[in-house]
Short mmCIF file of C-alpha atoms in Angstrom, two decimals:
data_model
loop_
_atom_site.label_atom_id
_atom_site.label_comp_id
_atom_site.label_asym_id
_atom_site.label_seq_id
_atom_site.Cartn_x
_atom_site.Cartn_y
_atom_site.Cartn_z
CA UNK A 1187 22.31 112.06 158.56
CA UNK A 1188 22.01 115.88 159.21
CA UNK A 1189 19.40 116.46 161.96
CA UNK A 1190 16.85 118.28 159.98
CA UNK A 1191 16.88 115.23 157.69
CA UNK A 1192 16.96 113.15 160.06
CA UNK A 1193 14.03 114.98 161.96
CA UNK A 1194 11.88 114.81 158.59
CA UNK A 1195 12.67 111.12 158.42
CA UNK A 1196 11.22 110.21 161.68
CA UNK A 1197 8.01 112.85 160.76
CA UNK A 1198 8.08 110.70 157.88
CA UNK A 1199 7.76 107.42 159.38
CA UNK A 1200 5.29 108.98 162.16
CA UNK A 1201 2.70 109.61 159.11
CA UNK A 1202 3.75 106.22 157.56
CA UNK A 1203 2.64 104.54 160.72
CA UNK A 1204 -0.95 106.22 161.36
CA UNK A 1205 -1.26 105.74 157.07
CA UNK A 1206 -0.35 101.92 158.30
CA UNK A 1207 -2.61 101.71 160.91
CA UNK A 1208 -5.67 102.41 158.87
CA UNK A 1209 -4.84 100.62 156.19
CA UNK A 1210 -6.89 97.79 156.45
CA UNK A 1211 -10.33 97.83 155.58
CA UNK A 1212 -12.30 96.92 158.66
CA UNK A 1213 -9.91 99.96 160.65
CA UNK A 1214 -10.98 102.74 157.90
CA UNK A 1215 -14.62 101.71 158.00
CA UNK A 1216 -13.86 102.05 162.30
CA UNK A 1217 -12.42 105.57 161.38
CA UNK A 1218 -15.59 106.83 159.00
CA UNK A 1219 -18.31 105.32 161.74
CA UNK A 1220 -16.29 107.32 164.75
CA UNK A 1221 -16.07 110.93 161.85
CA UNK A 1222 -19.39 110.72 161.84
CA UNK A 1223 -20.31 110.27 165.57
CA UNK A 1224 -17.62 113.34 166.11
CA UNK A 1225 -17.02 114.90 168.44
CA UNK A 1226 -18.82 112.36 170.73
CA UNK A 1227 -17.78 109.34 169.55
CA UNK A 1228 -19.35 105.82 169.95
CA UNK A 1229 -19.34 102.84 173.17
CA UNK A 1230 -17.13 99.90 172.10
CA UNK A 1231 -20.48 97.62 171.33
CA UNK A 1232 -22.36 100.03 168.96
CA UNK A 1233 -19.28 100.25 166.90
CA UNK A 1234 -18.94 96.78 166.63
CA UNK A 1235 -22.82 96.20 166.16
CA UNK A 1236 -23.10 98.66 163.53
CA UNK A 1237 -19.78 97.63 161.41
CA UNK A 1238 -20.30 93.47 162.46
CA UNK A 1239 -17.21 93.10 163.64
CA UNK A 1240 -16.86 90.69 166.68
CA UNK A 1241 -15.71 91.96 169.41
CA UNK A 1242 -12.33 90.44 170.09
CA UNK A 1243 -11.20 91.81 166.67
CA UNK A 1244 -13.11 94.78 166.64
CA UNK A 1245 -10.53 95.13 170.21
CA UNK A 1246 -7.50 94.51 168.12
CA UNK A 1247 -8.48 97.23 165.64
CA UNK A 1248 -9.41 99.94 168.06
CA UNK A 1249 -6.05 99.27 170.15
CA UNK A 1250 -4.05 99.65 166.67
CA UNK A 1251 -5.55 102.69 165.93
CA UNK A 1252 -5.32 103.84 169.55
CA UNK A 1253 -1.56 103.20 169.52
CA UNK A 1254 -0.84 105.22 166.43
CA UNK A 1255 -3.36 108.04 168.26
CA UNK A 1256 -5.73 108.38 165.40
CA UNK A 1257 -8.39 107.34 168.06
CA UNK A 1258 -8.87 108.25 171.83
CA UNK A 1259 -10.41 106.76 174.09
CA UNK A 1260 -12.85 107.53 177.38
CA UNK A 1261 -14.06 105.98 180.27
CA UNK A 1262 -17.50 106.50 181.51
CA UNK A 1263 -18.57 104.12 184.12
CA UNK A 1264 -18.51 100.58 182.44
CA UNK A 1265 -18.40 102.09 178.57
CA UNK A 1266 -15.40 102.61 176.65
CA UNK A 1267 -16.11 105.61 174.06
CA UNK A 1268 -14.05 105.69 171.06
CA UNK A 1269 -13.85 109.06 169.44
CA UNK A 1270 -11.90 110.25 166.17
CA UNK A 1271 -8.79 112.49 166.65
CA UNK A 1272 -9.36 115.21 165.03
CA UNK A 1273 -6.14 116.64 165.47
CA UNK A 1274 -4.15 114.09 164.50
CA UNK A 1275 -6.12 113.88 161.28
CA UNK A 1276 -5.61 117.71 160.29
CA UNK A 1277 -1.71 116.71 161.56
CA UNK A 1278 -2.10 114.15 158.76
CA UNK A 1279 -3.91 115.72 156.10
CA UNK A 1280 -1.60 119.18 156.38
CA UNK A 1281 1.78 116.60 156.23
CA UNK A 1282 0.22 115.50 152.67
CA UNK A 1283 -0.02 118.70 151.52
CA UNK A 1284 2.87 120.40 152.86
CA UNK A 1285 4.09 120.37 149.60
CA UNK A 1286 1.13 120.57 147.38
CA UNK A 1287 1.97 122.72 144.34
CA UNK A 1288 4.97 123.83 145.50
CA UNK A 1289 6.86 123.07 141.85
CA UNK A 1290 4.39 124.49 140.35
CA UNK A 1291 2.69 127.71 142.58
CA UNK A 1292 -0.71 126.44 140.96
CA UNK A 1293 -2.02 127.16 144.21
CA UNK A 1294 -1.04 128.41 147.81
CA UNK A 1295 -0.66 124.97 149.74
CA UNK A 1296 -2.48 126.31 152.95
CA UNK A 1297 -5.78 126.86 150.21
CA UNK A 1298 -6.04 123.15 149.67
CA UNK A 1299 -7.33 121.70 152.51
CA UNK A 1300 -8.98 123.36 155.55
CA UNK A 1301 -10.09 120.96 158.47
CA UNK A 1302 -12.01 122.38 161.01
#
C-alpha cells in the first residue's frame, strides 16, 4: 500500500474507532450530558445519577470513551470530572466533511460545519 493510502487508512480506522466508541446508546447519551456541562464537565456520580446508569457500568463507558479520547478526564481531590473533547469532536466532524460536495462544488466544504 502506498504511504499516503496507507496513512488515510489508519485516519480512517482512527475515526472508525471514536464512531465505535459512541455507538452505543448509554455512551452517546454520556457524550450529550458532558456537551452540555462544557467546558466544565461533570464528577463521575452526577453523570451517573442524572443518566441512571450504575456505577460499575457507567465506569466501563467512561473508560471506552476515554480510550478513544472523545472524553478527558481530571482529578480534583477525591472527584473524577469528565469533560467532552472538544477537539477531538471538531477532528471528527471536519474528517466527515472533508469531502462534502466535493463532486459536486454545491458548496465550499469548510462552509458546512463550523465548531467553535
Amino acid at each position: 500500500m502506498a504511504p499516503g493510502r496507507k496513512q488515510e487508512s489508519e485516519r480512517i480506522a482512527h475515526f472508525a474507532d471514536m464512531f465505535g466508541a459512541m455507538g452505543t446508546e448509554p455512551r452517546l447519551r454520556i457524550m450529550r450530558l458532558l456537551l452540555e456541562a462544557h467546558p466544565t464537565g461533570m464528577v463521575v456520580g452526577d453523570i451517573g445519577n442524572e443518566l441512571d446508569i450504575p456505577s460499575s457500568t457507567l465506569s466501563h463507558h467512561l473508560d471506552k470513551l476515554k480510550n478513544e479520547d472523545l472524553v478527558t478526564v481530571r482529578r480534583e481531590g477525591t472527584f473524577l470530572w469528565y469533560s467532552a473533547n472538544a477537539k477531538a469532536l471538531q477532528e471528527l466532524l471536519a474528517f466527515l466533511y472533508d469531502e462534502c460536495c466535493t463532486r459536486s462544488n454545491v458548496v465550499e466544504p469548510n462552509k458546512v460545519v463550523c465548531c467553535k
